Amino acid sequence: MIDYQYIYSTYNNLPFLIKLVWIVISLLALTIAFMSMYLKVIRHSLRKKREINIKFKTEYESLLVKYLYSGDDSEKTTKTQNSIIESLKESVKVDSKRKIILAVLYDLMNEVSGEMSDSIQTFYYKTGLIKYSYTKLKNKKWHVIAKGIGELRRFRIKKASHRVTKFINHPVREVQKETHLYMVNLFLFDGLSFLDHLKTPLSEWEQIQLLETLQKFENQEICNIRPWLKSTNNSVVLFALKLAKIYNQFEVKETLMELLSHTNKDIRLNTINVLTHLYGIEAKDVLKTNFNTLSIEEQISFFGLLEKLVMPDDEPFIEEHLFHKNFEIQLLALNILKEINIDKYMGLSKLSKKEKSTAMIKSENI
Amino acid sequence: MDTSSVKIILQILHVIFFGYAFAAILSYIILSVISGKETIEYSKRKSFINYKDILSSTISPSITIIAPAYNESLNVVENVRSLLSNHYVNYNVIIVNDGSEDDSLERLIEAYDLEKTEYIINDKIKTQPLRAGIFKSKNPAFEKLMVVDKKNGGKADALNMGLNLSKSKYVACIDVDCLLLEDALQKLIKPFLDETETKVIAAGGVIRIVNSCTIKGGKLMDINLPKSLLVKSQILEYLRAFLLGRMAWSRLNGLLVISGAFGVLDKEIAITVGGYDTNTVGEDMEIIVRMRRYMEEKNEKYRVSYIPDPLCWTEAPDSYKIFISQRNRWTRGTIETLKKHRKIGFNRKYGSFGLVSYPYWLIFERLAPIIELIGLIYFIILIILQEVKWEYAMSFLVLSYLFSVVFSLMAIYSEELTFHQYKKKGTGIKLILLSALEPFALHPFILYAAIQGNYDYYFNKKKKWGNMVRKGLSTT
């Protein structure tokens, strides 16, 4: 038998610090006991949740596929479709079930197009799912708002644009990103108009996402990107430069030439790369004149441009940089010289080792 | 010395030990709270990430995977296959055969149809010279692969060779024997592309332990909890370190290390600071500290990023001998790095890096084993002198033990509520038992290895890497 009286009197006789320690020990022991038991509950509920998810997913999937295939050519929903809508209206009211239905719909949305896609949109309206999305937009939590916008994007609800566009400059990046994706997914190049109002930088990740989205669509008729090339938001300029390259925007060459003297180094560097891609021979003289004021990265990029657009009259410039302090430029200059004047290139081998650049020595060794 | 002076000294010692233990526990509590907040935040943000776009994007930044290999003949072919099956468009793989004495190169040549190729190397970082040369595959299916055979110079030297050869913007440095998940590159490149005003100089993810897991064709098929108590304990230790510790330090932008098993670096900065240090056994920590120092001295905004996703699975030592050797090396690496960059410590010029991260590592990582050893010796002396106040000693011992169990349980919770990798029935109870046993199964050996590491650092300078005998992923 546990002698509680003894334990109590021993405890009472302990110094204050030890008493305190034993209180903490008791609390920790209770915490451990609780955590150990609750871990079992968590693991069990996670397993259960997974099973339930699978069960409902299978059920909803078959119902929704039936819904899609029971439509006729008319714009109205059929009797079967209406009964499926009615049967799922109740499920939509339950959070966990709504999530599963949405997940199934997303998958279906990715697999179908045309009338079937419209049919899913009708389902989204008629089951009241759209109301939940709109309610999410009014929520104070950023991740709920972002989810709402995501839903409106996936179900292609163009009508919601006036509600969504107000989040273009939302303080949380995820909300902004969802807004931008909504615009571009639904309005393609016209959707890029958000760039005119963007006050925050557009991350490289988001730029990639937007470009990938644009490239998915059949309509590749790009709008005028000139205003974005002149934007005061540097990330917008960088994004526009990517557009210029991907969509071969020869008509903006003049604006690109202006960007060669932009204050931002990344913009200047990317402009050289875009001009290289667009055969911007006009850039050659400007860059040659300013060559010594350029950063090493810009100088390397310029030699990349020369490699593509070299002319015989560039030879003196190339020769001048055969002994540049940067190895990459030495190598590029050497390769360009080989292309435009093989005799002169061969003549370099006669130089003594001391007179040769590192690139010359290394090139000979291979 | 009279009795009262001895008593005062003893009192001071007690205060030091108590203060240290209290500060350590307090710091763990603070780190756990921060990590909890960060994990919740990360989970919310993660639900909005769509990795599909980066998969197909041709404008995604280029990444070079650099994998040094030394006498890895047993698994090298299989491991390279795993590296080549990553789901990312713009990447290539450089295997640096660092003077292996086995038939690694021959096996690679045969398996991947390699032929010698001429290549101009820009020696931005000095390395050991090439041996057999550089090889590329004749088979277009393996066009991403380059194999470099060089004279032995150690892991750091091999990584430097890879840095010299890489033409990518980012380099992913990985141990060739690690199993890289297919989505690892897309996940780890994201932090670099996400920041708009701060430069991300390095990023790391969670390293998991692969022992007892089922692997087929270089892919992880089934995750199991190993039977060995040592390996299981390391799993728990990794969970604690990655899900609690690093997550919190990431939030504070105070990470001093990205695991050498897998991490991505900004190549330009890595080269500018001189690449990996070949004179340390803790090259993974040292380069991060040096890159951070460089950015601080340049006064540029930067981050060392970390994501809690499991990206890379590695084999953990399954014998105490190898385990001690590994931890001995880790200890020496930490000492070397902290000593080399001692200028940073407590230096206001380096901001929170100098005032928080460095001091934390110095006090709670570098000095912890020494203080613990002194404490143990002191405790033994007190026992001999019959001066131990057992009610104090036992109470604090139980308290510290329970704290360690609680922290382990918190790490398990974090794992269960986020990634839930150990799904099998019965694993939960095993993990709970493990959290109770781990302080006895692992900690004494970590302490021993750390003390040995300190001894080797000061008195056995010749000691370098030590051997890591591997069983190989394909046979795991």
PDB file of N, CA and C in Angstrom, chain B residues 11-83:
ATOM      1  N   GLN B  11      29.555  26.861  -4.117  1.00  0.00           N
ATOM      2  CA  GLN B  11      28.300  27.577  -4.408  1.00  0.00           C
ATOM      3  C   GLN B  11      28.335  28.164  -5.816  1.00  0.00           C
ATOM      4  N   ILE B  12      29.477  28.757  -6.142  1.00  0.00           N
ATOM      5  CA  ILE B  12      29.609  29.354  -7.488  1.00  0.00           C
ATOM      6  C   ILE B  12      29.447  28.272  -8.559  1.00  0.00           C
ATOM      7  N   LEU B  13      30.133  27.142  -8.307  1.00  0.00           N
ATOM      8  CA  LEU B  13      30.022  26.033  -9.271  1.00  0.00           C
ATOM      9  C   LEU B  13      28.568  25.579  -9.436  1.00  0.00           C
ATOM     10  N   HIS B  14      27.878  25.486  -8.303  1.00  0.00           N
ATOM     11  CA  HIS B  14      26.467  25.076  -8.351  1.00  0.00           C
ATOM     12  C   HIS B  14      25.657  26.050  -9.187  1.00  0.00           C
ATOM     13  N   VAL B  15      25.912  27.334  -8.957  1.00  0.00           N
ATOM     14  CA  VAL B  15      25.156  28.361  -9.703  1.00  0.00           C
ATOM     15  C   VAL B  15      25.452  28.242 -11.200  1.00  0.00           C
ATOM     16  N   ILE B  16      26.736  28.009 -11.522  1.00  0.00           N
ATOM     17  CA  ILE B  16      27.105  27.884 -12.950  1.00  0.00           C
ATOM     18  C   ILE B  16      26.380  26.700 -13.585  1.00  0.00           C
ATOM     19  N   PHE B  17      26.464  25.541 -12.917  1.00  0.00           N
ATOM     20  CA  PHE B  17      25.822  24.349 -13.477  1.00  0.00           C
ATOM     21  C   PHE B  17      24.309  24.541 -13.582  1.00  0.00           C
ATOM     22  N   PHE B  18      23.744  25.077 -12.529  1.00  0.00           N
ATOM     23  CA  PHE B  18      22.300  25.264 -12.523  1.00  0.00           C
ATOM     24  C   PHE B  18      21.893  26.273 -13.610  1.00  0.00           C
ATOM     25  N   GLY B  19      22.641  27.368 -13.644  1.00  0.00           N
ATOM     26  CA  GLY B  19      22.340  28.419 -14.635  1.00  0.00           C
ATOM     27  C   GLY B  19      22.452  27.886 -16.047  1.00  0.00           C
ATOM     28  N   TYR B  20      23.485  27.081 -16.294  1.00  0.00           N
ATOM     29  CA  TYR B  20      23.691  26.531 -17.634  1.00  0.00           C
ATOM     30  C   TYR B  20      22.525  25.613 -18.027  1.00  0.00           C
ATOM     31  N   ALA B  21      22.194  24.709 -17.091  1.00  0.00           N
ATOM     32  CA  ALA B  21      21.107  23.768 -17.386  1.00  0.00           C
ATOM     33  C   ALA B  21      19.796  24.518 -17.598  1.00  0.00           C
ATOM     34  N   PHE B  22      19.567  25.517 -16.758  1.00  0.00           N
ATOM     35  CA  PHE B  22      18.330  26.303 -16.870  1.00  0.00           C
ATOM     36  C   PHE B  22      18.287  27.026 -18.221  1.00  0.00           C
ATOM     37  N   ALA B  23      19.421  27.639 -18.590  1.00  0.00           N
ATOM     38  CA  ALA B  23      19.471  28.375 -19.866  1.00  0.00           C
ATOM     39  C   ALA B  23      19.262  27.419 -21.038  1.00  0.00           C
ATOM     40  N   ALA B  24      19.868  26.230 -20.934  1.00  0.00           N
ATOM     41  CA  ALA B  24      19.727  25.259 -22.030  1.00  0.00           C
ATOM     42  C   ALA B  24      18.264  24.857 -22.192  1.00  0.00           C
ATOM     43  N   ILE B  25      17.627  24.525 -21.064  1.00  0.00           N
ATOM     44  CA  ILE B  25      16.221  24.092 -21.141  1.00  0.00           C
ATOM     45  C   ILE B  25      15.340  25.240 -21.629  1.00  0.00           C
ATOM     46  N   LEU B  26      15.624  26.430 -21.131  1.00  0.00           N
ATOM     47  CA  LEU B  26      14.840  27.596 -21.566  1.00  0.00           C
ATOM     48  C   LEU B  26      14.994  27.813 -23.074  1.00  0.00           C
ATOM     49  N   SER B  27      16.225  27.669 -23.545  1.00  0.00           N
ATOM     50  CA  SER B  27      16.446  27.881 -24.984  1.00  0.00           C
ATOM     51  C   SER B  27      15.686  26.816 -25.790  1.00  0.00           C
ATOM     52  N   TYR B  28      15.656  25.576 -25.294  1.00  0.00           N
ATOM     53  CA  TYR B  28      14.915  24.534 -26.016  1.00  0.00           C
ATOM     54  C   TYR B  28      13.414  24.856 -26.037  1.00  0.00           C
ATOM     55  N   ILE B  29      12.926  25.363 -24.902  1.00  0.00           N
ATOM     56  CA  ILE B  29      11.493  25.698 -24.854  1.00  0.00           C
ATOM     57  C   ILE B  29      11.199  26.801 -25.875  1.00  0.00           C
ATOM     58  N   ILE B  30      12.061  27.831 -25.861  1.00  0.00           N
ATOM     59  CA  ILE B  30      11.838  28.949 -26.801  1.00  0.00           C
ATOM     60  C   ILE B  30      11.905  28.437 -28.244  1.00  0.00           C
ATOM     61  N   LEU B  31      12.923  27.619 -28.525  1.00  0.00           N
ATOM     62  CA  LEU B  31      13.068  27.103 -29.898  1.00  0.00           C
ATOM     63  C   LEU B  31      11.874  26.243 -30.300  1.00  0.00           C
ATOM     64  N   SER B  32      11.365  25.462 -29.338  1.00  0.00           N
ATOM     65  CA  SER B  32      10.208  24.611 -29.659  1.00  0.00           C
ATOM     66  C   SER B  32       8.981  25.450 -29.985  1.00  0.00           C
ATOM     67  N   VAL B  33       8.776  26.516 -29.211  1.00  0.00           N
ATOM     68  CA  VAL B  33       7.616  27.381 -29.464  1.00  0.00           C
ATOM     69  C   VAL B  33       7.744  28.027 -30.848  1.00  0.00           C
ATOM     70  N   ILE B  34       8.937  28.559 -31.119  1.00  0.00           N
ATOM     71  CA  ILE B  34       9.146  29.205 -32.430  1.00  0.00           C
ATOM     72  C   ILE B  34       8.944  28.191 -33.553  1.00  0.00           C
ATOM     73  N   SER B  35       9.508  27.004 -33.351  1.00  0.00           N
ATOM     74  CA  SER B  35       9.400  26.006 -34.416  1.00  0.00           C
ATOM     75  C   SER B  35       7.937  25.593 -34.640  1.00  0.00           C
ATOM     76  N   GLY B  36       7.170  25.506 -33.542  1.00  0.00           N
ATOM     77  CA  GLY B  36       5.746  25.171 -33.675  1.00  0.00           C
ATOM     78  C   GLY B  36       5.021  26.205 -34.522  1.00  0.00           C
ATOM     79  N   LYS B  37       5.295  27.477 -34.210  1.00  0.00           N
ATOM     80  CA  LYS B  37       4.642  28.560 -34.968  1.00  0.00           C
ATOM     81  C   LYS B  37       5.050  28.501 -36.435  1.00  0.00           C
ATOM     82  N   GLU B  38       6.344  28.293 -36.643  1.00  0.00           N
ATOM     83  CA  GLU B  38       6.868  28.270 -38.011  1.00  0.00           C
ATOM     84  C   GLU B  38       6.303  27.082 -38.801  1.00  0.00           C
ATOM     85  N   THR B  39       6.167  25.940 -38.116  1.00  0.00           N
ATOM     86  CA  THR B  39       5.642  24.746 -38.798  1.00  0.00           C
ATOM     87  C   THR B  39       4.192  24.979 -39.233  1.00  0.00           C
ATOM     88  N   ILE B  40       3.407  25.590 -38.342  1.00  0.00           N
ATOM     89  CA  ILE B  40       2.001  25.864 -38.683  1.00  0.00           C
ATOM     90  C   ILE B  40       1.947  26.813 -39.890  1.00  0.00           C
ATOM     91  N   GLU B  41       2.752  27.858 -39.804  1.00  0.00           N
ATOM     92  CA  GLU B  41       2.799  28.842 -40.890  1.00  0.00           C
ATOM     93  C   GLU B  41       3.210  28.170 -42.207  1.00  0.00           C
ATOM     94  N   TYR B  42       4.236  27.317 -42.114  1.00  0.00           N
ATOM     95  CA  TYR B  42       4.729  26.644 -43.303  1.00  0.00           C
ATOM     96  C   TYR B  42       3.643  25.744 -43.907  1.00  0.00           C
ATOM     97  N   SER B  43       2.937  25.015 -43.022  1.00  0.00           N
ATOM     98  CA  SER B  43       1.893  24.107 -43.523  1.00  0.00           C
ATOM     99  C   SER B  43       0.804  24.882 -44.259  1.00  0.00           C
ATOM    100  N   LYS B  44       0.466  26.049 -43.722  1.00  0.00           N
ATOM    101  CA  LYS B  44      -0.571  26.866 -44.381  1.00  0.00           C
ATOM    102  C   LYS B  44      -0.088  27.305 -45.758  1.00  0.00           C
ATOM    103  N   ARG B  45       1.134  27.795 -45.799  1.00  0.00           N
ATOM    104  CA  ARG B  45       1.664  28.294 -47.074  1.00  0.00           C
ATOM    105  C   ARG B  45       1.835  27.161 -48.083  1.00  0.00           C
ATOM    106  N   LYS B  46       2.208  26.002 -47.557  1.00  0.00           N
ATOM    107  CA  LYS B  46       2.494  24.860 -48.439  1.00  0.00           C
ATOM    108  C   LYS B  46       1.271  24.455 -49.261  1.00  0.00           C
ATOM    109  N   SER B  47       0.082  24.641 -48.665  1.00  0.00           N
ATOM    110  CA  SER B  47      -1.114  24.208 -49.387  1.00  0.00           C
ATOM    111  C   SER B  47      -1.359  25.057 -50.646  1.00  0.00           C
ATOM    112  N   PHE B  48      -0.642  26.164 -50.775  1.00  0.00           N
ATOM    113  CA  PHE B  48      -0.825  27.004 -51.980  1.00  0.00           C
ATOM    114  C   PHE B  48       0.302  26.827 -52.996  1.00  0.00           C
ATOM    115  N   ILE B  49       1.211  25.930 -52.682  1.00  0.00           N
ATOM    116  CA  ILE B  49       2.346  25.765 -53.600  1.00  0.00           C
ATOM    117  C   ILE B  49       1.995  24.764 -54.691  1.00  0.00           C
ATOM    118  N   ASN B  50       2.243  25.179 -55.909  1.00  0.00           N
ATOM    119  CA  ASN B  50       2.033  24.278 -57.028  1.00  0.00           C
ATOM    120  C   ASN B  50       3.386  24.040 -57.698  1.00  0.00           C
ATOM    121  N   TYR B  51       3.907  22.842 -57.487  1.00  0.00           N
ATOM    122  CA  TYR B  51       5.246  22.556 -58.020  1.00  0.00           C
ATOM    123  C   TYR B  51       5.211  22.163 -59.501  1.00  0.00           C
ATOM    124  N   LYS B  52       3.998  21.932 -60.009  1.00  0.00           N
ATOM    125  CA  LYS B  52       3.901  21.431 -61.388  1.00  0.00           C
ATOM    126  C   LYS B  52       4.504  22.411 -62.398  1.00  0.00           C
ATOM    127  N   ASP B  53       4.288  23.723 -62.139  1.00  0.00           N
ATOM    128  CA  ASP B  53       4.749  24.710 -63.110  1.00  0.00           C
ATOM    129  C   ASP B  53       6.268  24.734 -63.248  1.00  0.00           C
ATOM    130  N   ILE B  54       6.937  24.596 -62.116  1.00  0.00           N
ATOM    131  CA  ILE B  54       8.404  24.649 -62.161  1.00  0.00           C
ATOM    132  C   ILE B  54       8.964  23.410 -62.865  1.00  0.00           C
ATOM    133  N   LEU B  55       8.164  22.337 -62.848  1.00  0.00           N
ATOM    134  CA  LEU B  55       8.607  21.094 -63.474  1.00  0.00           C
ATOM    135  C   LEU B  55       8.802  21.234 -64.966  1.00  0.00           C
ATOM    136  N   SER B  56       7.880  21.964 -65.577  1.00  0.00           N
ATOM    137  CA  SER B  56       7.940  22.050 -67.040  1.00  0.00           C
ATOM    138  C   SER B  56       8.600  23.333 -67.518  1.00  0.00           C
ATOM    139  N   SER B  57       8.893  24.226 -66.598  1.00  0.00           N
ATOM    140  CA  SER B  57       9.385  25.531 -67.022  1.00  0.00           C
ATOM    141  C   SER B  57      10.825  25.486 -67.510  1.00  0.00           C
ATOM    142  N   THR B  58      11.011  25.994 -68.722  1.00  0.00           N
ATOM    143  CA  THR B  58      12.371  26.024 -69.267  1.00  0.00           C
ATOM    144  C   THR B  58      13.152  27.214 -68.714  1.00  0.00           C
ATOM    145  N   ILE B  59      12.420  28.158 -68.096  1.00  0.00           N
ATOM    146  CA  ILE B  59      13.160  29.296 -67.529  1.00  0.00           C
ATOM    147  C   ILE B  59      13.471  29.088 -66.037  1.00  0.00           C
ATOM    148  N   SER B  60      13.201  27.897 -65.566  1.00  0.00           N
ATOM    149  CA  SER B  60      13.563  27.620 -64.168  1.00  0.00           C
ATOM    150  C   SER B  60      15.089  27.657 -64.066  1.00  0.00           C
ATOM    151  N   PRO B  61      15.621  28.106 -62.943  1.00  0.00           N
ATOM    152  CA  PRO B  61      17.078  28.238 -62.852  1.00  0.00           C
ATOM    153  C   PRO B  61      17.794  26.896 -62.914  1.00  0.00           C
ATOM    154  N   SER B  62      19.008  26.955 -63.427  1.00  0.00           N
ATOM    155  CA  SER B  62      19.763  25.711 -63.574  1.00  0.00           C
ATOM    156  C   SER B  62      20.393  25.294 -62.241  1.00  0.00           C
ATOM    157  N   ILE B  63      20.424  23.990 -62.025  1.00  0.00           N
ATOM    158  CA  ILE B  63      21.020  23.443 -60.802  1.00  0.00           C
ATOM    159  C   ILE B  63      21.984  22.322 -61.187  1.00  0.00           C
ATOM    160  N   THR B  64      23.149  22.325 -60.561  1.00  0.00           N
ATOM    161  CA  THR B  64      24.060  21.207 -60.751  1.00  0.00           C
ATOM    162  C   THR B  64      24.113  20.406 -59.461  1.00  0.00           C
ATOM    163  N   ILE B  65      23.858  19.113 -59.569  1.00  0.00           N
ATOM    164  CA  ILE B  65      24.024  18.247 -58.396  1.00  0.00           C
ATOM    165  C   ILE B  65      25.481  17.790 -58.388  1.00  0.00           C
ATOM    166  N   ILE B  66      26.178  18.091 -57.296  1.00  0.00           N
ATOM    167  CA  ILE B  66      27.570  17.645 -57.182  1.00  0.00           C
ATOM    168  C   ILE B  66      27.622  16.537 -56.140  1.00  0.00           C
ATOM    169  N   ALA B  67      28.088  15.378 -56.570  1.00  0.00           N
ATOM    170  CA  ALA B  67      28.146  14.248 -55.642  1.00  0.00           C
ATOM    171  C   ALA B  67      29.553  13.663 -55.618  1.00  0.00           C
ATOM    172  N   PRO B  68      30.303  13.932 -54.557  1.00  0.00           N
ATOM    173  CA  PRO B  68      31.640  13.333 -54.464  1.00  0.00           C
ATOM    174  C   PRO B  68      31.536  11.852 -54.111  1.00  0.00           C
ATOM    175  N   ALA B  69      32.386  11.046 -54.709  1.00  0.00           N
ATOM    176  CA  ALA B  69      32.345   9.612 -54.419  1.00  0.00           C
ATOM    177  C   ALA B  69      33.754   9.103 -54.136  1.00  0.00           C
ATOM    178  N   TYR B  70      33.880   8.368 -53.059  1.00  0.00           N
ATOM    179  CA  TYR B  70      35.181   7.768 -52.750  1.00  0.00           C
ATOM    180  C   TYR B  70      34.953   6.296 -52.392  1.00  0.00           C
ATOM    181  N   ASN B  71      35.475   5.436 -53.213  1.00  0.00           N
ATOM    182  CA  ASN B  71      35.316   3.981 -53.019  1.00  0.00           C
ATOM    183  C   ASN B  71      33.852   3.594 -52.797  1.00  0.00           C
ATOM    184  N   GLU B  72      32.992   4.042 -53.681  1.00  0.00           N
ATOM    185  CA  GLU B  72      31.559   3.767 -53.557  1.00  0.00           C
ATOM    186  C   GLU B  72      31.109   2.729 -54.580  1.00  0.00           C
ATOM    187  N   SER B  73      32.056   1.934 -55.034  1.00  0.00           N
ATOM    188  CA  SER B  73      31.796   0.980 -56.109  1.00  0.00           C
ATOM    189  C   SER B  73      30.519   0.143 -55.892  1.00  0.00           C
ATOM    190  N   LEU B  74      30.274  -0.210 -54.644  1.00  0.00           N
ATOM    191  CA  LEU B  74      29.142  -1.080 -54.318  1.00  0.00           C
ATOM    192  C   LEU B  74      27.797  -0.513 -54.790  1.00  0.00           C
ATOM    193  N   ASN B  75      27.626   0.778 -54.597  1.00  0.00           N
ATOM    194  CA  ASN B  75      26.301   1.361 -54.880  1.00  0.00           C
ATOM    195  C   ASN B  75      26.293   2.484 -55.904  1.00  0.00           C
ATOM    196  N   VAL B  76      27.477   2.850 -56.391  1.00  0.00           N
ATOM    197  CA  VAL B  76      27.536   4.090 -57.165  1.00  0.00           C
ATOM    198  C   VAL B  76      26.603   4.092 -58.388  1.00  0.00           C
ATOM    199  N   VAL B  77      26.501   2.977 -59.061  1.00  0.00           N
ATOM    200  CA  VAL B  77      25.681   2.937 -60.278  1.00  0.00           C
ATOM    201  C   VAL B  77      24.216   3.187 -59.933  1.00  0.00           C
ATOM    202  N   GLU B  78      23.757   2.486 -58.902  1.00  0.00           N
ATOM    203  CA  GLU B  78      22.362   2.616 -58.468  1.00  0.00           C
ATOM    204  C   GLU B  78      22.069   4.034 -57.958  1.00  0.00           C
ATOM    205  N   ASN B  79      23.022   4.557 -57.195  1.00  0.00           N
ATOM    206  CA  ASN B  79      22.816   5.890 -56.617  1.00  0.00           C
ATOM    207  C   ASN B  79      22.774   6.980 -57.682  1.00  0.00           C
ATOM    208  N   VAL B  80      23.602   6.828 -58.704  1.00  0.00           N
ATOM    209  CA  VAL B  80      23.600   7.813 -59.788  1.00  0.00           C
ATOM    210  C   VAL B  80      22.254   7.758 -60.520  1.00  0.00           C
ATOM    211  N   ARG B  81      21.737   6.560 -60.654  1.00  0.00           N
ATOM    212  CA  ARG B  81      20.429   6.412 -61.307  1.00  0.00           C
ATOM    213  C   ARG B  81      19.366   7.209 -60.539  1.00  0.00           C
ATOM    214  N   SER B  82      19.446   7.130 -59.222  1.00  0.00           N
ATOM    215  CA  SER B  82      18.479   7.874 -58.410  1.00  0.00           C
ATOM    216  C   SER B  82      18.656   9.386 -58.617  1.00  0.00           C
ATOM    217  N   LEU B  83      19.910   9.832 -58.722  1.00  0.00           N
ATOM    218  CA  LEU B  83      20.142  11.270 -58.934  1.00  0.00           C
ATOM    219  C   LEU B  83      19.639  11.725 -60.302  1.00  0.00           C
TER     220      LEU B  83
END
